[in-house]
Amino acid sequence: GAGTYILQEESGLLNFAHETVETSIDLKNELDIKTYLLGNEFVAKSEKQGAVAENEDGAYIHFVRVIEKGKVQVGYSLKTIEEGSETWEGRIDDGAIVVKPFRDNLVKVSILDHVYYINSFGQLFEKENENDLGFSKTWNLKKFEE
């Protein structure tokens, strides 16, 4: 399952070139999706004019799920870097990660009041509002640097 893969990845047992690592998520498997979301960090690079691909500018998010006083709580931690300065925001609250089918190649994931769409390649997308046809933000899996 995805859980084993993540452990191997972090322990460095899988030491092949990053280019060959293709993320593939079974969108019909809710556990796979949740394991993937909770086990990784995602990055949305700055779209600003003149933003350099190599620099750190962008937003970084990871999702959390904890048991607090017998209740399941979920949330996120978001770090934004702009021209070298960091800001943090985050939230954790009673709730669950809710996964629903959306379209053939996407599922809809709700975490608190945030909605993400995830494809089988492991990219997350956000919309400014529910009715928009397009997506306003794309989150990619953050690759761990060697």
XYZ file of N, CA, C and O in Angstrom:
584
model
N 0.818 -1.208 0.000
C 0.000 0.000 0.000
C 0.850 1.256 0.000
O 2.073 1.196 0.051
N 0.200 2.389 -0.071
C 0.910 3.673 -0.148
C 1.718 3.929 1.122
O 2.768 4.533 1.074
N 1.225 3.452 2.259
C 1.909 3.688 3.521
C 3.319 3.139 3.528
O 4.259 3.805 3.934
N 3.469 1.914 3.040
C 4.787 1.272 2.989
C 5.724 2.082 2.122
O 6.864 2.315 2.470
N 5.215 2.507 0.978
C 6.015 3.267 0.034
C 6.549 4.540 0.676
O 7.716 4.853 0.566
N 5.684 5.235 1.404
C 6.100 6.490 2.031
C 7.213 6.241 3.048
O 8.199 6.951 3.088
N 7.078 5.182 3.838
C 8.110 4.872 4.822
C 9.436 4.584 4.137
O 10.477 5.047 4.558
N 9.396 3.821 3.057
C 10.632 3.514 2.348
C 11.242 4.786 1.770
O 12.437 4.993 1.843
N 10.395 5.617 1.219
C 10.856 6.869 0.622
C 11.606 7.699 1.655
O 12.688 8.187 1.425
N 11.019 7.846 2.852
C 11.621 8.701 3.864
C 12.884 8.082 4.450
O 13.789 8.779 4.851
N 12.926 6.765 4.527
C 14.100 6.142 5.124
C 15.241 6.042 4.114
O 16.315 5.573 4.424
N 14.960 6.445 2.868
C 16.021 6.456 1.864
C 16.311 5.082 1.288
O 17.325 4.876 0.627
N 15.422 4.120 1.514
C 15.650 2.792 0.956
C 15.485 2.792 -0.560
O 16.105 2.023 -1.263
N 14.626 3.673 -1.024
C 14.431 3.768 -2.466
C 15.339 4.861 -2.982
O 15.023 6.035 -2.871
N 16.480 4.471 -3.527
C 17.445 5.492 -3.897
C 17.647 5.614 -5.387
O 18.758 5.600 -5.875
N 16.561 5.719 -6.133
C 16.750 5.924 -7.557
C 16.439 7.372 -7.904
O 15.893 8.114 -7.092
N 16.781 7.766 -9.118
C 16.631 9.162 -9.545
C 15.174 9.598 -9.426
O 14.269 8.847 -9.750
N 14.956 10.839 -8.962
C 13.598 11.347 -8.755
C 12.759 11.325 -10.028
O 11.556 11.169 -9.975
N 13.404 11.477 -11.182
C 12.652 11.524 -12.437
C 11.834 10.247 -12.641
O 10.824 10.269 -13.312
N 12.315 9.147 -12.084
C 11.628 7.883 -12.319
C 10.491 7.653 -11.329
O 9.746 6.710 -11.464
N 10.364 8.515 -10.341
C 9.313 8.332 -9.348
C 8.023 8.952 -9.864
O 7.873 10.153 -9.893
N 7.125 8.098 -10.332
C 5.837 8.589 -10.800
C 4.823 8.324 -9.711
O 4.637 7.187 -9.290
N 4.177 9.372 -9.239
C 3.131 9.191 -8.252
C 1.903 8.675 -8.960
O 1.540 9.173 -10.020
N 1.286 7.661 -8.385
C 0.046 7.155 -8.950
C -0.865 6.796 -7.795
O -0.503 6.003 -6.938
N -2.031 7.404 -7.781
C -2.964 7.186 -6.687
C -4.222 6.549 -7.240
O -4.755 6.996 -8.263
N -4.688 5.515 -6.562
C -5.943 4.890 -6.945
C -7.080 5.752 -6.388
O -7.333 5.753 -5.189
N -7.734 6.487 -7.275
C -8.753 7.435 -6.833
C -10.005 6.750 -6.291
O -10.878 7.391 -5.730
N -10.081 5.428 -6.460
C -11.230 4.703 -5.904
C -10.927 4.210 -4.493
O -11.778 3.672 -3.813
N -9.668 4.390 -4.064
C -9.255 3.883 -2.756
C -9.093 5.042 -1.776
O -8.090 5.747 -1.783
N -10.105 5.214 -0.931
C -10.124 6.353 -0.006
C -8.926 6.341 0.944
O -8.348 7.375 1.235
N -8.534 5.160 1.402
C -7.394 5.061 2.318
C -6.103 5.520 1.635
O -5.295 6.236 2.217
N -5.917 5.102 0.386
C -4.748 5.527 -0.396
C -4.677 7.045 -0.473
O -3.621 7.639 -0.300
N -5.809 7.659 -0.759
C -5.864 9.110 -0.916
C -5.500 9.797 0.398
O -4.663 10.695 0.436
N -6.112 9.335 1.494
C -5.849 9.959 2.797
C -4.405 9.740 3.234
O -3.767 10.654 3.765
N -3.880 8.544 2.997
C -2.491 8.242 3.357
C -1.540 9.162 2.595
O -0.587 9.699 3.153
N -1.823 9.341 1.328
C -1.001 10.209 0.476
C -1.048 11.658 0.982
O -0.013 12.308 1.138
N -2.261 12.144 1.256
C -2.404 13.534 1.716
C -1.693 13.771 3.038
O -1.055 14.794 3.229
N -1.819 12.819 3.956
C -1.259 13.013 5.291
C 0.235 12.724 5.346
O 0.906 13.119 6.284
N 0.754 12.057 4.330
C 2.156 11.653 4.378
C 3.088 12.527 3.572
O 4.268 12.215 3.450
N 2.573 13.601 3.009
C 3.394 14.405 2.111
C 3.202 15.892 2.342
O 2.250 16.320 2.977
N 4.129 16.656 1.797
C 3.999 18.114 1.800
C 3.816 18.530 0.350
O 4.360 17.905 -0.557
N 3.039 19.587 0.145
C 2.738 20.036 -1.203
C 3.190 21.479 -1.358
O 3.195 22.244 -0.404
N 3.536 21.832 -2.592
C 4.047 23.179 -2.833
C 3.309 23.802 -4.014
O 3.006 23.134 -5.000
N 2.968 25.082 -3.855
C 2.427 25.879 -4.959
C 3.428 27.003 -5.169
O 3.585 27.864 -4.313
N 4.136 26.946 -6.270
C 5.178 27.934 -6.531
C 4.565 29.291 -6.833
O 3.478 29.383 -7.382
N 5.283 30.343 -6.479
C 4.829 31.710 -6.722
C 4.655 31.925 -8.223
O 5.515 31.547 -9.015
N 3.536 32.544 -8.600
C 3.272 32.806 -10.025
C 3.663 34.242 -10.381
O 3.409 34.692 -11.480
N 4.221 34.947 -9.402
C 4.562 36.357 -9.628
C 5.540 36.525 -10.786
O 6.391 35.697 -11.011
N 5.406 37.647 -11.452
C 6.358 37.980 -12.511
C 7.754 37.995 -11.909
O 7.944 38.523 -10.811
N 8.690 37.419 -12.606
C 10.065 37.470 -12.139
C 10.364 36.486 -11.005
O 11.467 36.466 -10.491
N 9.395 35.668 -10.642
C 9.673 34.659 -9.608
C 10.625 33.628 -10.207
O 10.408 33.130 -11.302
N 11.684 33.356 -9.486
C 12.701 32.438 -9.985
C 12.350 31.018 -9.544
O 12.060 30.796 -8.371
N 12.368 30.092 -10.476
C 11.984 28.717 -10.163
C 12.836 28.136 -9.034
O 12.348 27.386 -8.203
N 14.128 28.508 -9.012
C 15.040 27.910 -8.032
C 14.818 28.438 -6.614
O 15.243 27.827 -5.662
N 14.213 29.615 -6.498
C 14.112 30.138 -5.144
C 12.963 29.474 -4.389
O 12.211 28.692 -4.936
N 12.858 29.815 -3.113
C 11.914 29.140 -2.238
C 10.518 29.745 -2.289
O 9.613 29.230 -1.656
N 10.361 30.876 -2.992
C 9.072 31.561 -2.986
C 7.931 30.632 -3.369
O 8.016 29.872 -4.329
N 6.871 30.718 -2.587
C 5.710 29.889 -2.862
C 5.022 29.528 -1.563
O 5.349 30.045 -0.497
N 4.045 28.652 -1.679
C 3.299 28.214 -0.507
C 3.524 26.717 -0.313
O 3.633 25.967 -1.287
N 3.643 26.312 0.931
C 3.896 24.911 1.275
C 2.816 24.489 2.267
O 2.577 25.192 3.246
N 2.193 23.352 1.999
C 1.113 22.937 2.894
C 1.276 21.472 3.272
O 1.741 20.669 2.459
N 0.973 21.163 4.518
C 0.792 19.754 4.849
C -0.422 19.610 5.745
O -0.823 20.533 6.438
N -1.020 18.435 5.643
C -2.276 18.165 6.323
C -2.028 17.271 7.517
O -1.117 16.440 7.497
N -2.835 17.448 8.552
C -2.654 16.654 9.768
C -3.982 16.062 10.209
O -5.056 16.600 9.928
N -3.866 14.940 10.897
C -5.033 14.295 11.495
C -4.574 13.794 12.848
O -3.581 13.079 12.939
N -5.266 14.200 13.909
C -4.876 13.792 15.261
C -6.123 13.363 16.031
O -7.244 13.706 15.661
N -5.899 12.613 17.083
C -6.992 12.268 17.986
C -6.781 13.111 19.244
O -5.740 13.030 19.877
N -7.741 13.948 19.558
C -7.649 14.827 20.720
C -8.860 14.557 21.609
O -9.997 14.750 21.193
N -8.607 14.084 22.842
C -9.697 13.747 23.773
C -10.726 12.832 23.124
O -11.939 13.050 23.222
N -10.242 11.841 22.407
C -11.146 10.861 21.806
C -11.859 11.315 20.545
O -12.636 10.577 19.966
N -11.589 12.549 20.122
C -12.225 13.063 18.907
C -11.180 13.172 17.801
O -10.044 13.533 18.049
N -11.629 12.904 16.580
C -10.738 13.075 15.432
C -10.704 14.550 15.062
O -11.740 15.206 14.958
N -9.493 15.069 14.908
C -9.336 16.442 14.451
C -8.457 16.441 13.210
O -7.531 15.633 13.100
N -8.775 17.331 12.292
C -7.975 17.453 11.077
C -7.600 18.913 10.896
O -8.199 19.812 11.489
N -6.615 19.138 10.072
C -6.218 20.515 9.825
C -5.065 20.579 8.855
O -4.730 19.608 8.178
N -4.454 21.752 8.842
C -3.357 21.979 7.907
C -2.387 22.978 8.501
O -2.726 23.744 9.401
N -1.195 22.942 7.971
C -0.182 23.918 8.313
C 0.316 24.480 6.980
O 0.692 23.720 6.089
N 0.265 25.794 6.861
C 0.603 26.448 5.606
C 1.721 27.457 5.837
O 1.614 28.320 6.698
N 2.781 27.299 5.072
C 3.918 28.228 5.158
C 4.012 28.944 3.817
O 3.993 28.294 2.772
N 4.089 30.255 3.858
C 4.237 31.024 2.621
C 5.561 31.761 2.672
O 5.879 32.407 3.673
N 6.342 31.622 1.614
C 7.626 32.333 1.537
C 7.549 33.324 0.396
O 7.216 32.967 -0.732
N 7.795 34.592 0.723
C 7.804 35.626 -0.302
C 9.060 36.453 -0.140
O 9.267 37.061 0.906
N 9.896 36.426 -1.163
C 11.170 37.142 -1.145
C 11.925 36.902 0.155
O 12.406 37.822 0.799
N 11.960 35.637 0.551
C 12.766 35.260 1.706
C 12.076 35.374 3.051
O 12.564 34.858 4.042
N 10.920 36.063 3.135
C 10.274 36.142 4.444
C 9.131 35.128 4.537
O 8.384 34.933 3.572
N 9.054 34.482 5.703
C 8.090 33.406 5.899
C 6.901 33.854 6.725
O 7.059 34.578 7.703
N 5.726 33.401 6.320
C 4.549 33.559 7.175
C 3.917 32.174 7.330
O 4.003 31.342 6.431
N 3.318 31.977 8.489
C 2.707 30.684 8.789
C 1.245 30.871 9.128
O 0.878 31.849 9.748
N 0.436 29.938 8.731
C -0.922 29.888 9.247
C -1.309 28.421 9.324
O -0.724 27.578 8.655
N -2.286 28.156 10.161
C -2.686 26.772 10.286
C -3.952 26.691 11.089
O -4.363 27.669 11.727
N -4.562 25.551 11.047
C -5.797 25.385 11.782
C -5.994 23.904 12.034
O -5.648 23.071 11.190
N -6.532 23.587 13.179
C -6.862 22.200 13.474
C -8.169 22.215 14.242
O -8.388 23.084 15.076
N -9.073 21.325 13.888
C -10.401 21.371 14.469
C -11.071 20.010 14.356
O -10.612 19.162 13.589
N -12.174 19.832 15.125
C -12.926 18.593 15.001
C -13.359 18.445 13.552
O -13.805 19.401 12.934
N -13.250 17.245 13.027
C -13.685 17.032 11.656
C -12.999 15.825 11.068
O -12.248 15.124 11.744
N -13.274 15.593 9.812
C -12.702 14.440 9.117
C -12.273 14.891 7.732
O -12.670 15.949 7.268
N -11.468 14.060 7.112
C -11.119 14.283 5.713
C -12.197 13.554 4.912
O -12.369 12.351 5.056
N -12.963 14.302 4.133
C -14.076 13.713 3.393
C -13.710 13.618 1.922
O -13.346 14.610 1.293
N -13.765 12.405 1.385
C -13.400 12.157 -0.009
C -14.658 11.800 -0.791
O -15.420 10.934 -0.379
N -14.892 12.495 -1.920
C -16.064 12.208 -2.759
C -15.629 12.140 -4.216
O -14.765 12.903 -4.631
N -16.262 11.256 -4.993
C -15.952 11.234 -6.434
C -16.334 12.589 -7.035
O -17.283 13.223 -6.576
N -15.584 13.028 -8.041
C -15.908 14.314 -8.658
C -16.098 14.133 -10.160
O -17.183 14.218 -10.664
N -15.011 13.880 -10.868
C -15.090 13.560 -12.296
C -14.191 12.362 -12.511
O -13.483 11.943 -11.610
N -14.182 11.848 -13.729
C -13.398 10.644 -14.031
C -12.021 10.646 -13.395
O -11.630 9.714 -12.748
N -11.286 11.733 -13.619
C -9.888 11.729 -13.209
C -9.623 12.588 -11.983
O -8.493 12.950 -11.722
N -10.681 12.941 -11.244
C -10.510 13.784 -10.057
C -11.425 13.319 -8.935
O -12.538 12.872 -9.195
N -10.933 13.443 -7.702
C -11.832 13.301 -6.560
C -11.790 14.609 -5.779
O -10.832 15.380 -5.868
N -12.854 14.838 -5.035
C -12.997 16.065 -4.257
C -12.707 15.714 -2.805
O -13.260 14.756 -2.272
N -11.797 16.474 -2.184
C -11.418 16.208 -0.802
C -11.710 17.451 0.029
O -11.245 18.540 -0.301
N -12.506 17.276 1.093
C -12.814 18.407 1.971
C -12.083 18.230 3.289
O -12.160 17.168 3.907
N -11.361 19.271 3.677
C -10.654 19.284 4.959
C -11.060 20.588 5.642
O -10.717 21.669 5.156
N -11.856 20.482 6.718
C -12.458 21.655 7.347
C -13.217 22.430 6.267
O -14.014 21.843 5.547
N -12.953 23.747 6.129
C -13.728 24.466 5.114
C -12.957 24.628 3.799
O -13.326 25.422 2.953
N -11.898 23.853 3.630
C -11.133 23.905 2.378
C -11.492 22.719 1.501
O -11.642 21.605 1.990
N -11.607 22.982 0.209
C -11.907 21.918 -0.744
C -10.752 21.820 -1.733
O -10.293 22.829 -2.273
N -10.277 20.600 -1.933
C -9.205 20.340 -2.895
C -9.692 19.285 -3.866
O -10.537 18.461 -3.532
N -9.155 19.328 -5.064
C -9.444 18.300 -6.049
C -8.119 17.617 -6.299
O -7.092 18.267 -6.459
N -8.130 16.293 -6.319
C -6.869 15.571 -6.471
C -6.960 14.642 -7.678
O -8.004 14.036 -7.918
N -5.877 14.595 -8.463
C -5.874 13.686 -9.610
C -4.989 12.474 -9.307
O -4.334 12.421 -8.266
N -4.993 11.521 -10.214
C -4.275 10.267 -9.945
C -2.761 10.462 -9.953
O -2.021 9.587 -9.521
N -2.285 11.602 -10.444
C -0.846 11.905 -10.407
C -0.455 12.567 -9.091
O 0.694 12.940 -8.885
N -1.439 12.777 -8.213
C -1.126 13.326 -6.904
C -1.068 14.838 -6.848
O -0.572 15.399 -5.882
N -1.572 15.517 -7.875
C -1.623 16.980 -7.821
C -2.920 17.392 -7.145
O -3.954 16.748 -7.325
N -2.858 18.483 -6.375
C -4.056 19.031 -5.748
C -4.392 20.340 -6.440
O -3.498 21.100 -6.812
N -5.678 20.601 -6.567
C -6.131 21.843 -7.191
C -7.137 22.522 -6.278
O -7.867 21.860 -5.554
N -7.160 23.848 -6.335
C -8.143 24.613 -5.574
C -8.885 25.535 -6.522
O -8.344 25.957 -7.541
N -10.122 25.881 -6.143
C -10.912 26.851 -6.897
C -11.141 28.069 -6.018
O -11.262 27.932 -4.804
N -11.220 29.239 -6.657
C -11.568 30.463 -5.911
C -12.945 30.282 -5.300
O -13.177 30.584 -4.154
N -13.897 29.815 -6.114
C -15.191 29.434 -5.555
C -15.723 28.212 -6.270
O -15.344 27.920 -7.400
N -16.599 27.499 -5.587
C -17.116 26.203 -6.025
C -17.551 26.188 -7.483
O -17.408 25.185 -8.153
N -18.135 27.303 -7.965
C -18.743 27.282 -9.293
C -17.770 27.554 -10.433
O -18.136 27.432 -11.597
N -16.548 27.962 -10.086
C -15.561 28.208 -11.140
C -15.313 26.938 -11.941
O -15.286 25.844 -11.391
N -15.127 27.108 -13.231
C -14.802 25.965 -14.073
C -13.330 25.608 -13.918
O -12.962 24.450 -13.837
N -12.501 26.631 -13.879
C -11.064 26.384 -13.784
C -10.580 26.357 -12.348
O -11.336 26.631 -11.423
N -9.314 26.043 -12.190
C -8.709 26.003 -10.858
C -7.837 27.234 -10.666
O -7.205 27.703 -11.602
N -7.813 27.744 -9.442
C -7.043 28.961 -9.185
C -5.641 28.650 -8.675
O -4.771 29.486 -8.710
N -5.453 27.429 -8.166
C -4.143 27.111 -7.596
C -3.846 25.625 -7.799
O -4.735 24.792 -7.686
N -2.603 25.329 -8.113
C -2.165 23.942 -8.277
C -1.084 23.645 -7.254
O -0.113 24.386 -7.139
N -1.275 22.573 -6.504
C -0.282 22.125 -5.522
C 0.380 20.870 -6.066
O -0.302 19.933 -6.464
N 1.690 20.854 -6.069
C 2.431 19.673 -6.497
C 3.115 19.028 -5.304
O 3.425 19.697 -4.325
N 3.355 17.749 -5.421
C 4.068 17.019 -4.384
C 5.447 17.636 -4.225
O 6.151 17.851 -5.206
N 5.814 17.962 -2.985
C 7.150 18.511 -2.762
C 8.143 17.362 -2.732
O 7.981 16.426 -1.960
N 9.127 17.427 -3.595
C 10.143 16.396 -3.643
C 11.163 16.691 -2.540
O 11.564 17.832 -2.365
N 11.527 15.671 -1.805
C 12.538 15.887 -0.764
C 13.899 16.010 -1.430
O 14.258 15.192 -2.255
N 14.590 17.067 -1.084
C 15.920 17.274 -1.681
C 16.899 16.290 -1.035
O 16.797 16.005 0.128
N 17.810 15.831 -1.835
C 18.825 14.897 -1.294
C 19.740 15.645 -0.338
O 20.090 16.774 -0.583
